[in-house]
mmCIF file with all atom_site columns, C-alpha atoms in Angstrom:
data_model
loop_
_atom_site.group_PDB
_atom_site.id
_atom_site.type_symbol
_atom_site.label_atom_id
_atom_site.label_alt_id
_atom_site.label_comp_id
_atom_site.label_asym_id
_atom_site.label_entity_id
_atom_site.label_seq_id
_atom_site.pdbx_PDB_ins_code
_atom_site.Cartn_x
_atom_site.Cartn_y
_atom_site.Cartn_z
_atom_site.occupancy
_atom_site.B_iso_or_equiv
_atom_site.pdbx_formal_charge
_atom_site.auth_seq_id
_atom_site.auth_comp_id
_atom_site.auth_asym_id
_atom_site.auth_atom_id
_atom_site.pdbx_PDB_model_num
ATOM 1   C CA . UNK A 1 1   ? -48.143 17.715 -20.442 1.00 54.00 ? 1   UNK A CA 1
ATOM 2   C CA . UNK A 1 2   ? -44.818 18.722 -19.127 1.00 70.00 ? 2   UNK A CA 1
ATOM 3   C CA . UNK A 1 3   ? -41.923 16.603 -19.351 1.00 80.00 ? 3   UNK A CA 1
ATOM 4   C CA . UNK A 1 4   ? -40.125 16.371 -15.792 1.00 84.00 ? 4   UNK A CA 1
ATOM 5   C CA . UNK A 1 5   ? -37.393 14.233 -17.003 1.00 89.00 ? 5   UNK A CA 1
ATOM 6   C CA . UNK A 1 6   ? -34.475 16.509 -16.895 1.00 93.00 ? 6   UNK A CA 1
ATOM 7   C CA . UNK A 1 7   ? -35.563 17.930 -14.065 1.00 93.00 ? 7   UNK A CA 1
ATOM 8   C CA . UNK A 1 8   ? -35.950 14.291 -12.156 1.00 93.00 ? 8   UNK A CA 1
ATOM 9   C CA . UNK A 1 9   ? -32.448 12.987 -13.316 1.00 96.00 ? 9   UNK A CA 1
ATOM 10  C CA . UNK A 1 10  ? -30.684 15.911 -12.482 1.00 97.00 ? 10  UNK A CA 1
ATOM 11  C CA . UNK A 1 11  ? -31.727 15.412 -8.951  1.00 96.00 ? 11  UNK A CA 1
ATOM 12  C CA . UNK A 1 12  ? -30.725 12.228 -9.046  1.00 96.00 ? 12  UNK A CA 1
ATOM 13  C CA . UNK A 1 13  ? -26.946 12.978 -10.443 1.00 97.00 ? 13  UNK A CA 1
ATOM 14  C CA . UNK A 1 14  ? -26.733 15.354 -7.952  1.00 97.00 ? 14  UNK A CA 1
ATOM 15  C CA . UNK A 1 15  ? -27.976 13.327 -4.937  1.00 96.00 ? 15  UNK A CA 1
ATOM 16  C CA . UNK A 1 16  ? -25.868 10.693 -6.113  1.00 96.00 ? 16  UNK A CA 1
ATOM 17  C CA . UNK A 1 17  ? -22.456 13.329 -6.322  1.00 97.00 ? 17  UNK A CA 1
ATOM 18  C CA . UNK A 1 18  ? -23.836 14.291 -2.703  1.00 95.00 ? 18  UNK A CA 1
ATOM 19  C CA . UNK A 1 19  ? -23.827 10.880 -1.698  1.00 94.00 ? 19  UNK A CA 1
ATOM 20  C CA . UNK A 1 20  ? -20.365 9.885  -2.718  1.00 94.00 ? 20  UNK A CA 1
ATOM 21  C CA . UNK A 1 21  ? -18.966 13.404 -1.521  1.00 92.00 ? 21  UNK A CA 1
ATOM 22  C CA . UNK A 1 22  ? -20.294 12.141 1.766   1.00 92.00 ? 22  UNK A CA 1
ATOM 23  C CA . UNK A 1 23  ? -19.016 8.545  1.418   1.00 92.00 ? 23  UNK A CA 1
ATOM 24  C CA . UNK A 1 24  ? -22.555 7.368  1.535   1.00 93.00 ? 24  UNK A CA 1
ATOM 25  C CA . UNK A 1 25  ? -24.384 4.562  -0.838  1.00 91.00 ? 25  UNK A CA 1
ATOM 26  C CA . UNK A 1 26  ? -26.806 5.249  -3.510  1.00 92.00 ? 26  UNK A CA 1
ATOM 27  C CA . UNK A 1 27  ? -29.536 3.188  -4.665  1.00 91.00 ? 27  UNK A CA 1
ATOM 28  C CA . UNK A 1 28  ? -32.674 3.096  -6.519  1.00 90.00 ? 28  UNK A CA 1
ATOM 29  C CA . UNK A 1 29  ? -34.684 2.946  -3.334  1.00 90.00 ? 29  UNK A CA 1
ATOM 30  C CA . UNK A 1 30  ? -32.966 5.427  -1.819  1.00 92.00 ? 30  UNK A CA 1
ATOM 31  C CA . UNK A 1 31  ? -33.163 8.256  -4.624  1.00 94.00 ? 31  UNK A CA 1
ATOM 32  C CA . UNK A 1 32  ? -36.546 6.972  -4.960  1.00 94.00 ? 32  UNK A CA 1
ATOM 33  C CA . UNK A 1 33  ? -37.817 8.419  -1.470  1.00 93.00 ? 33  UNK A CA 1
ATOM 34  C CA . UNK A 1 34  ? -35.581 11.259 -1.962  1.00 92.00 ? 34  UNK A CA 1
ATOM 35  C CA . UNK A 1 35  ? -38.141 11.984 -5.338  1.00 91.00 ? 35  UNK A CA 1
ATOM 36  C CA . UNK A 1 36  ? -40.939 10.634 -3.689  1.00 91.00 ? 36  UNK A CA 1
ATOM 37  C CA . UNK A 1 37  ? -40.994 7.935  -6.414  1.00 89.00 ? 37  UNK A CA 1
ATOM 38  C CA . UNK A 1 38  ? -41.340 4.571  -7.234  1.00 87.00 ? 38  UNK A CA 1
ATOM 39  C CA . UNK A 1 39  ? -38.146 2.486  -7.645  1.00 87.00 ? 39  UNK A CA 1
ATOM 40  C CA . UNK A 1 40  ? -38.839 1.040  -10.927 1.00 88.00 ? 40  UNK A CA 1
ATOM 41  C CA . UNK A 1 41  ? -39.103 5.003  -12.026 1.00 88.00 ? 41  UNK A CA 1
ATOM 42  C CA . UNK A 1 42  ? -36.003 5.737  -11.099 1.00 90.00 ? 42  UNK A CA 1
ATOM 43  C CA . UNK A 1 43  ? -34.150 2.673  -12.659 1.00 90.00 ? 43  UNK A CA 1
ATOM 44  C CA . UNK A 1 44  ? -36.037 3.654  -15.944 1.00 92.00 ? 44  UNK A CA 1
ATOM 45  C CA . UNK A 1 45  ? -34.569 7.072  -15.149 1.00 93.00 ? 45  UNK A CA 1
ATOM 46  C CA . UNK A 1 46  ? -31.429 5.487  -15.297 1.00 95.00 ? 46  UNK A CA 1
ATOM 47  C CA . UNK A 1 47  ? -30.884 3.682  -18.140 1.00 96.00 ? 47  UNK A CA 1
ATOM 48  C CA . UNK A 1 48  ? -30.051 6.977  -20.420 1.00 97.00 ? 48  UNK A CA 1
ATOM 49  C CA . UNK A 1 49  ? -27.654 8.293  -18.049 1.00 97.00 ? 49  UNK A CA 1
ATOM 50  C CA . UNK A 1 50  ? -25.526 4.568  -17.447 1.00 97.00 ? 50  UNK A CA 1
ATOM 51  C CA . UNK A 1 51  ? -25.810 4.506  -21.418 1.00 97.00 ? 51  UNK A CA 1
ATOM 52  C CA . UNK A 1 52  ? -24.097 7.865  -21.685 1.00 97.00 ? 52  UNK A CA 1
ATOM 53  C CA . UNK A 1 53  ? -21.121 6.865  -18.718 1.00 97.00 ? 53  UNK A CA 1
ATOM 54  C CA . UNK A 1 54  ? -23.034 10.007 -16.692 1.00 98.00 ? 54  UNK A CA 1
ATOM 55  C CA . UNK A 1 55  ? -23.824 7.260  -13.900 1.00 98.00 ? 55  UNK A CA 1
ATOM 56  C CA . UNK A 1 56  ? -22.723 3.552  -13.067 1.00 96.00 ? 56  UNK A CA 1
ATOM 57  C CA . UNK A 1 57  ? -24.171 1.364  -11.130 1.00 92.00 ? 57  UNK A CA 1
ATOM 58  C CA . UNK A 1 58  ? -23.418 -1.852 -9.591  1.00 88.00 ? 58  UNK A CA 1
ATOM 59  C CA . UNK A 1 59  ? -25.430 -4.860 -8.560  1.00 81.00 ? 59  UNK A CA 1
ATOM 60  C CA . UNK A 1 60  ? -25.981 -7.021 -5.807  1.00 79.00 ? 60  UNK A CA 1
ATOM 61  C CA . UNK A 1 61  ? -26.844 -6.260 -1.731  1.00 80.00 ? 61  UNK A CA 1
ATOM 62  C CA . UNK A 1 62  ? -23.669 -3.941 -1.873  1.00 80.00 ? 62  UNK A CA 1
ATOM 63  C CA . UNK A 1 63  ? -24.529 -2.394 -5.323  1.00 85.00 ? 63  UNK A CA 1
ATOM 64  C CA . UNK A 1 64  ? -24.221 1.164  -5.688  1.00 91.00 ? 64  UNK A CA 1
ATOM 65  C CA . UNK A 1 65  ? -25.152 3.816  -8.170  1.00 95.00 ? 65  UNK A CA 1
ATOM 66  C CA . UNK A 1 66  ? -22.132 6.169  -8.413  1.00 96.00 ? 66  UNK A CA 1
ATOM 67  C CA . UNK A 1 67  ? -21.073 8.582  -10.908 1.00 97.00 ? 67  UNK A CA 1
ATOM 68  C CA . UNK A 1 68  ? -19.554 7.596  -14.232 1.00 97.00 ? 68  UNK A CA 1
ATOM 69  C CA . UNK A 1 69  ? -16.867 10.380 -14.198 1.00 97.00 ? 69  UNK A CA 1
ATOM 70  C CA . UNK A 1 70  ? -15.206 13.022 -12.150 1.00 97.00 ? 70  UNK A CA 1
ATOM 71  C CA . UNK A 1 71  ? -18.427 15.903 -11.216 1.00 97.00 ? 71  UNK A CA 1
ATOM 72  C CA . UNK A 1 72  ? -16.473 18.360 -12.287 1.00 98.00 ? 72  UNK A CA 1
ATOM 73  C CA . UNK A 1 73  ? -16.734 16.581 -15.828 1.00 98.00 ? 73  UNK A CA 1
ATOM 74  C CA . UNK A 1 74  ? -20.099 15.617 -16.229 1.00 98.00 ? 74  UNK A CA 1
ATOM 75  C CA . UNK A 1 75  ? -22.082 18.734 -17.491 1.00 98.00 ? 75  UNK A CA 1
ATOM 76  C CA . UNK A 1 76  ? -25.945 19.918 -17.519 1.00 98.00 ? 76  UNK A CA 1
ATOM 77  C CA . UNK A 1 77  ? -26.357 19.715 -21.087 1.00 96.00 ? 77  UNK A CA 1
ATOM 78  C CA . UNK A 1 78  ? -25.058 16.348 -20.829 1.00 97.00 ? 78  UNK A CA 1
ATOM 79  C CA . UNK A 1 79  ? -27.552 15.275 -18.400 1.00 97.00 ? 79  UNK A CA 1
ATOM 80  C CA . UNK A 1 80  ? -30.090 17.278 -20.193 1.00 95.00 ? 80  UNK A CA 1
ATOM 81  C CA . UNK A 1 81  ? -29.405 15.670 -23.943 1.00 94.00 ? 81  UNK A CA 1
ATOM 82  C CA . UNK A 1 82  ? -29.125 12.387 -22.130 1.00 96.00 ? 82  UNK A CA 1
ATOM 83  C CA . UNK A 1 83  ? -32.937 11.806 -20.862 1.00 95.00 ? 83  UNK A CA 1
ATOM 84  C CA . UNK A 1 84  ? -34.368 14.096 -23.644 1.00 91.00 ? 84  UNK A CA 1
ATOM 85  C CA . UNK A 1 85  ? -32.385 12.441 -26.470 1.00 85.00 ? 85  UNK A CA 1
ATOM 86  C CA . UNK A 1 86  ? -34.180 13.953 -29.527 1.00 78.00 ? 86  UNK A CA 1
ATOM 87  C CA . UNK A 1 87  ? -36.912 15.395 -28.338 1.00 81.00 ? 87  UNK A CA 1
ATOM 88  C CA . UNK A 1 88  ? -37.343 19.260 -28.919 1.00 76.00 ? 88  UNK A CA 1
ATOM 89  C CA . UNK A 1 89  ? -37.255 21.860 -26.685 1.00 76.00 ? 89  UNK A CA 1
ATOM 90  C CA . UNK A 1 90  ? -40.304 23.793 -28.458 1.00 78.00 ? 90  UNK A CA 1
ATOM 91  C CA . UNK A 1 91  ? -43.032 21.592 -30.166 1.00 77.00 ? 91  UNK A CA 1
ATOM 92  C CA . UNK A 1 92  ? -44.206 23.273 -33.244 1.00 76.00 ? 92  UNK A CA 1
ATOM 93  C CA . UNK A 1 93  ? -47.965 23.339 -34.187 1.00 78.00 ? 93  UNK A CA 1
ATOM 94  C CA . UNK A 1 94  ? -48.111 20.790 -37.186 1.00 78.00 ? 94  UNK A CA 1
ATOM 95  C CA . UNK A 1 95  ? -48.584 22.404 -40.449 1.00 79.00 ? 95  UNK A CA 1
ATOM 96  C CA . UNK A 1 96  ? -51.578 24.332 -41.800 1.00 79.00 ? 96  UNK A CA 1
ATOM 97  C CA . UNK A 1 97  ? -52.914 25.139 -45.021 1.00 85.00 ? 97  UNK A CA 1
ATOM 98  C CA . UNK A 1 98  ? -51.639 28.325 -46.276 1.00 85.00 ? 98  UNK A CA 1
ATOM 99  C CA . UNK A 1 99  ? -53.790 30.800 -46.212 1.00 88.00 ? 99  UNK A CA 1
ATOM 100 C CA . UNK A 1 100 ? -52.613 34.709 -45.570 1.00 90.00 ? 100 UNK A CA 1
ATOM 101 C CA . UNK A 1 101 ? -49.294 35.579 -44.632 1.00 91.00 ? 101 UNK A CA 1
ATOM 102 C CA . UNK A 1 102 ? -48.901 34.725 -41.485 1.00 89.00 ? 102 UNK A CA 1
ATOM 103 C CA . UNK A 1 103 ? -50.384 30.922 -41.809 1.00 86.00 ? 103 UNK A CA 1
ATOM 104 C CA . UNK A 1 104 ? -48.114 30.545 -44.904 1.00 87.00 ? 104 UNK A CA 1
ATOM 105 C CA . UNK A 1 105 ? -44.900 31.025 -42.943 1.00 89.00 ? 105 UNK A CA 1
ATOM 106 C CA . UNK A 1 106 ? -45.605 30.353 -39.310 1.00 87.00 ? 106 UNK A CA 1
ATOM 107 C CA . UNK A 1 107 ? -43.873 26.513 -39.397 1.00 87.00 ? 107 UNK A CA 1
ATOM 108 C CA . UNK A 1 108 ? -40.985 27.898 -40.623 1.00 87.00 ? 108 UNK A CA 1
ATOM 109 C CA . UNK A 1 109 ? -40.728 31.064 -38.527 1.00 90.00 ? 109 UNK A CA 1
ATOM 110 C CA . UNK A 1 110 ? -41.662 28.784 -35.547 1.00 89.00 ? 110 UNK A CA 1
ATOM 111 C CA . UNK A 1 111 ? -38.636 26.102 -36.465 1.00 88.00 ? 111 UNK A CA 1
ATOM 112 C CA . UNK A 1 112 ? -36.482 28.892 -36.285 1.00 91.00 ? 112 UNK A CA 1
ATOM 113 C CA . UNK A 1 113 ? -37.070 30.281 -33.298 1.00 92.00 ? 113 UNK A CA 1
ATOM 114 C CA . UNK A 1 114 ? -37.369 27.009 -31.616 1.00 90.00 ? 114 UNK A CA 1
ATOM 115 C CA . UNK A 1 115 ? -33.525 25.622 -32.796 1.00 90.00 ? 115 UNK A CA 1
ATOM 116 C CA . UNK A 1 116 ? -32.334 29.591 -31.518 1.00 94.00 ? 116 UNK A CA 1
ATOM 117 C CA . UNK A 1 117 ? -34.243 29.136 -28.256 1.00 93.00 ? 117 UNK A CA 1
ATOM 118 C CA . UNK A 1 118 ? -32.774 25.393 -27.703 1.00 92.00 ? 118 UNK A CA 1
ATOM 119 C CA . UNK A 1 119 ? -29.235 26.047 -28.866 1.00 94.00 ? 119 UNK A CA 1
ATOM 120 C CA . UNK A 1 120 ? -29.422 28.719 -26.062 1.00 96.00 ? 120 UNK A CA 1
ATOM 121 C CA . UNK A 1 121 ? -31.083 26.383 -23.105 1.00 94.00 ? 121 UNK A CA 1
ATOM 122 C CA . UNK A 1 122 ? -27.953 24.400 -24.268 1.00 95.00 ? 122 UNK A CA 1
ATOM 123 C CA . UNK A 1 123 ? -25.173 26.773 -24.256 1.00 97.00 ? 123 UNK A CA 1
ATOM 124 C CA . UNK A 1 124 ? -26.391 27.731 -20.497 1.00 97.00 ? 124 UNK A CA 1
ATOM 125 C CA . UNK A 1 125 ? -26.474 24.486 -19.288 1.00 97.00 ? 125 UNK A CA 1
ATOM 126 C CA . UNK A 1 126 ? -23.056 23.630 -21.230 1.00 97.00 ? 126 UNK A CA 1
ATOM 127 C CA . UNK A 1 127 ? -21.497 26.064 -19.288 1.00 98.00 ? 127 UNK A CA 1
ATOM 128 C CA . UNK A 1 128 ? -22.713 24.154 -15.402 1.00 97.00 ? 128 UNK A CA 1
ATOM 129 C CA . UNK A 1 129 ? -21.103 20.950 -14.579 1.00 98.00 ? 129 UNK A CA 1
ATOM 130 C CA . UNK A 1 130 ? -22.588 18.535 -11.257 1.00 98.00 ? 130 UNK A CA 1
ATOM 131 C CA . UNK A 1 131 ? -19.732 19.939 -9.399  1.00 97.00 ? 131 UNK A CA 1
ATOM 132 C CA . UNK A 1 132 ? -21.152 23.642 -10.281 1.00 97.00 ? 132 UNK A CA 1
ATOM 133 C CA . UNK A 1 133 ? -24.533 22.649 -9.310  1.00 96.00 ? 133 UNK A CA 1
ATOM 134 C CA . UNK A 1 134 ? -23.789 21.519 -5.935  1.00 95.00 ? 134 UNK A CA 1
ATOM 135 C CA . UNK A 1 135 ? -21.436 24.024 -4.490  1.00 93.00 ? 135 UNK A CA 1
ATOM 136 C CA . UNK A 1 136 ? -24.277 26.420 -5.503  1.00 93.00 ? 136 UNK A CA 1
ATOM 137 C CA . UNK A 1 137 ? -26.588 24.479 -3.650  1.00 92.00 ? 137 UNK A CA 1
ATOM 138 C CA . UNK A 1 138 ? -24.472 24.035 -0.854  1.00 88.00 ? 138 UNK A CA 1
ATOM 139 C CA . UNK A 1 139 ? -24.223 27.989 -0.872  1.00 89.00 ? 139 UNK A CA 1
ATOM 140 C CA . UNK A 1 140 ? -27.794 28.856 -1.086  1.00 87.00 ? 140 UNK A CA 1
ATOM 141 C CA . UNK A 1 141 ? -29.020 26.602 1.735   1.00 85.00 ? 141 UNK A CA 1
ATOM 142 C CA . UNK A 1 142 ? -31.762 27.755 2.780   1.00 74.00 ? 142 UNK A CA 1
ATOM 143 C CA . UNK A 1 143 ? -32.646 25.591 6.014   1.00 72.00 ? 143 UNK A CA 1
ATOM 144 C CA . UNK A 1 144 ? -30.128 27.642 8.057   1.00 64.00 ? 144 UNK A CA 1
ATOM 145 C CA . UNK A 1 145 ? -30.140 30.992 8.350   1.00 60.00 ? 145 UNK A CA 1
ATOM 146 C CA . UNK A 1 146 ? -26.474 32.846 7.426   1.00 58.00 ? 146 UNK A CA 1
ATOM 147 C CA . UNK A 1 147 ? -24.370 32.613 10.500  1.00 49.00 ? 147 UNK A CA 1
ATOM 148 C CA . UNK A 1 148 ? -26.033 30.265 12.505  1.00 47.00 ? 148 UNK A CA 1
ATOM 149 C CA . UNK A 1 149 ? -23.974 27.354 14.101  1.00 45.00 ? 149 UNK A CA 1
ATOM 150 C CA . UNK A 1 150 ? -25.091 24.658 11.540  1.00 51.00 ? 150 UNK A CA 1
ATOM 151 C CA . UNK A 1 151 ? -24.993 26.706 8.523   1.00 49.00 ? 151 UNK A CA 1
ATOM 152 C CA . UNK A 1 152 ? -21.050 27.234 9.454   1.00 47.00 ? 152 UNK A CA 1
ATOM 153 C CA . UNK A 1 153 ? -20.889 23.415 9.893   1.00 51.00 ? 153 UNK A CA 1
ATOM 154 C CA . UNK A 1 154 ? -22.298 22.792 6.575   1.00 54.00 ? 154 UNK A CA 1
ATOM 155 C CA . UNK A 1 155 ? -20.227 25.029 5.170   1.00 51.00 ? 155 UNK A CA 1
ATOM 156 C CA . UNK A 1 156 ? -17.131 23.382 6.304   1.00 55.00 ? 156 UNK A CA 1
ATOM 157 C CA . UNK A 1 157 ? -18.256 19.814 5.861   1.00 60.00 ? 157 UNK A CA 1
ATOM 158 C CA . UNK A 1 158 ? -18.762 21.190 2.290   1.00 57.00 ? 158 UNK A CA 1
ATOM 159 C CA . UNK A 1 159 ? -15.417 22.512 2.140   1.00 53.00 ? 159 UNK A CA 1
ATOM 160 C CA . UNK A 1 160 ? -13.255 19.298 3.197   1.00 50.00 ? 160 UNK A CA 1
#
């Protein structure tokens, strides 16, 4: 089964940086339709990243969910280690009985190979904060074509 957890809360730190770039409220209802979710989902989505100061929210008919820190500080792999926790990249195949050469050293090969593979996925996403994220999205938007009156206004509403 895949695991769409990082995926699903990095959409929701970014809509949530888009939000307050645009001056607009967050809330679990409204990240909810944006995910085409329930509402109790998200919350649950939420509790790793308010634990980790990635996202804060605030109660009440006015609360908010806003970000815990500047975008520009809050980084992929944080966002990443913060919904996964300890859970591995790679699952390994549990141990078998030894039996030739490659069954006798296959877990260990495998472990290996896994932490190299992982330490990479983090390095990448070390190196990509929320800010990063959305200026590239606000770059390769696709629903305008390049040129066209709204794509300019976008652009500009992106840049003030």
């Amino acid at each position: 089964m895949l695991d769409i957890r990082f995926p699903t809360a990095l959409q929701m730190v970014l809509c949530i940086a888009q939000a307050e770039r645009e001056g607009k409220r967050s809330t679990s209802k409204i990240l909810a339709m944006g995910l085409e979710a329930n509402p109790s989902f998200v919350r649950k989505m939420m509790v790793p990243l308010t634990r980790d100061g990635i996202i804060v929210s605030t109660l009440g008919r006015t609360g908010t969910i806003r970000l815990g820190r500047p975008a520009e500080e809050i980084t992929l792999c944080d966002i990443y280690t913060s919904v996964l926790e300890d859970k591995p990249l790679l699952a390994g195949r549990p141990e078998v009985p030894a039996r030739c050469l490659v069954s006798a050293n296959t877990c260990w090969f495998f472990k290996e190979l896994a932490h190299e593979a992982e330490q990479a996925s983090l390095n990448v996403l070390a190196k990509r904060t929320v800010a990063d994220a959305l200026r590239e999205i606000y770059e390769r938007d696709r629903r305008y074509p390049e040129g066209s009156c709204e794509a300019m206004k976008t652009r500009e509403n992106a840049e003030t």
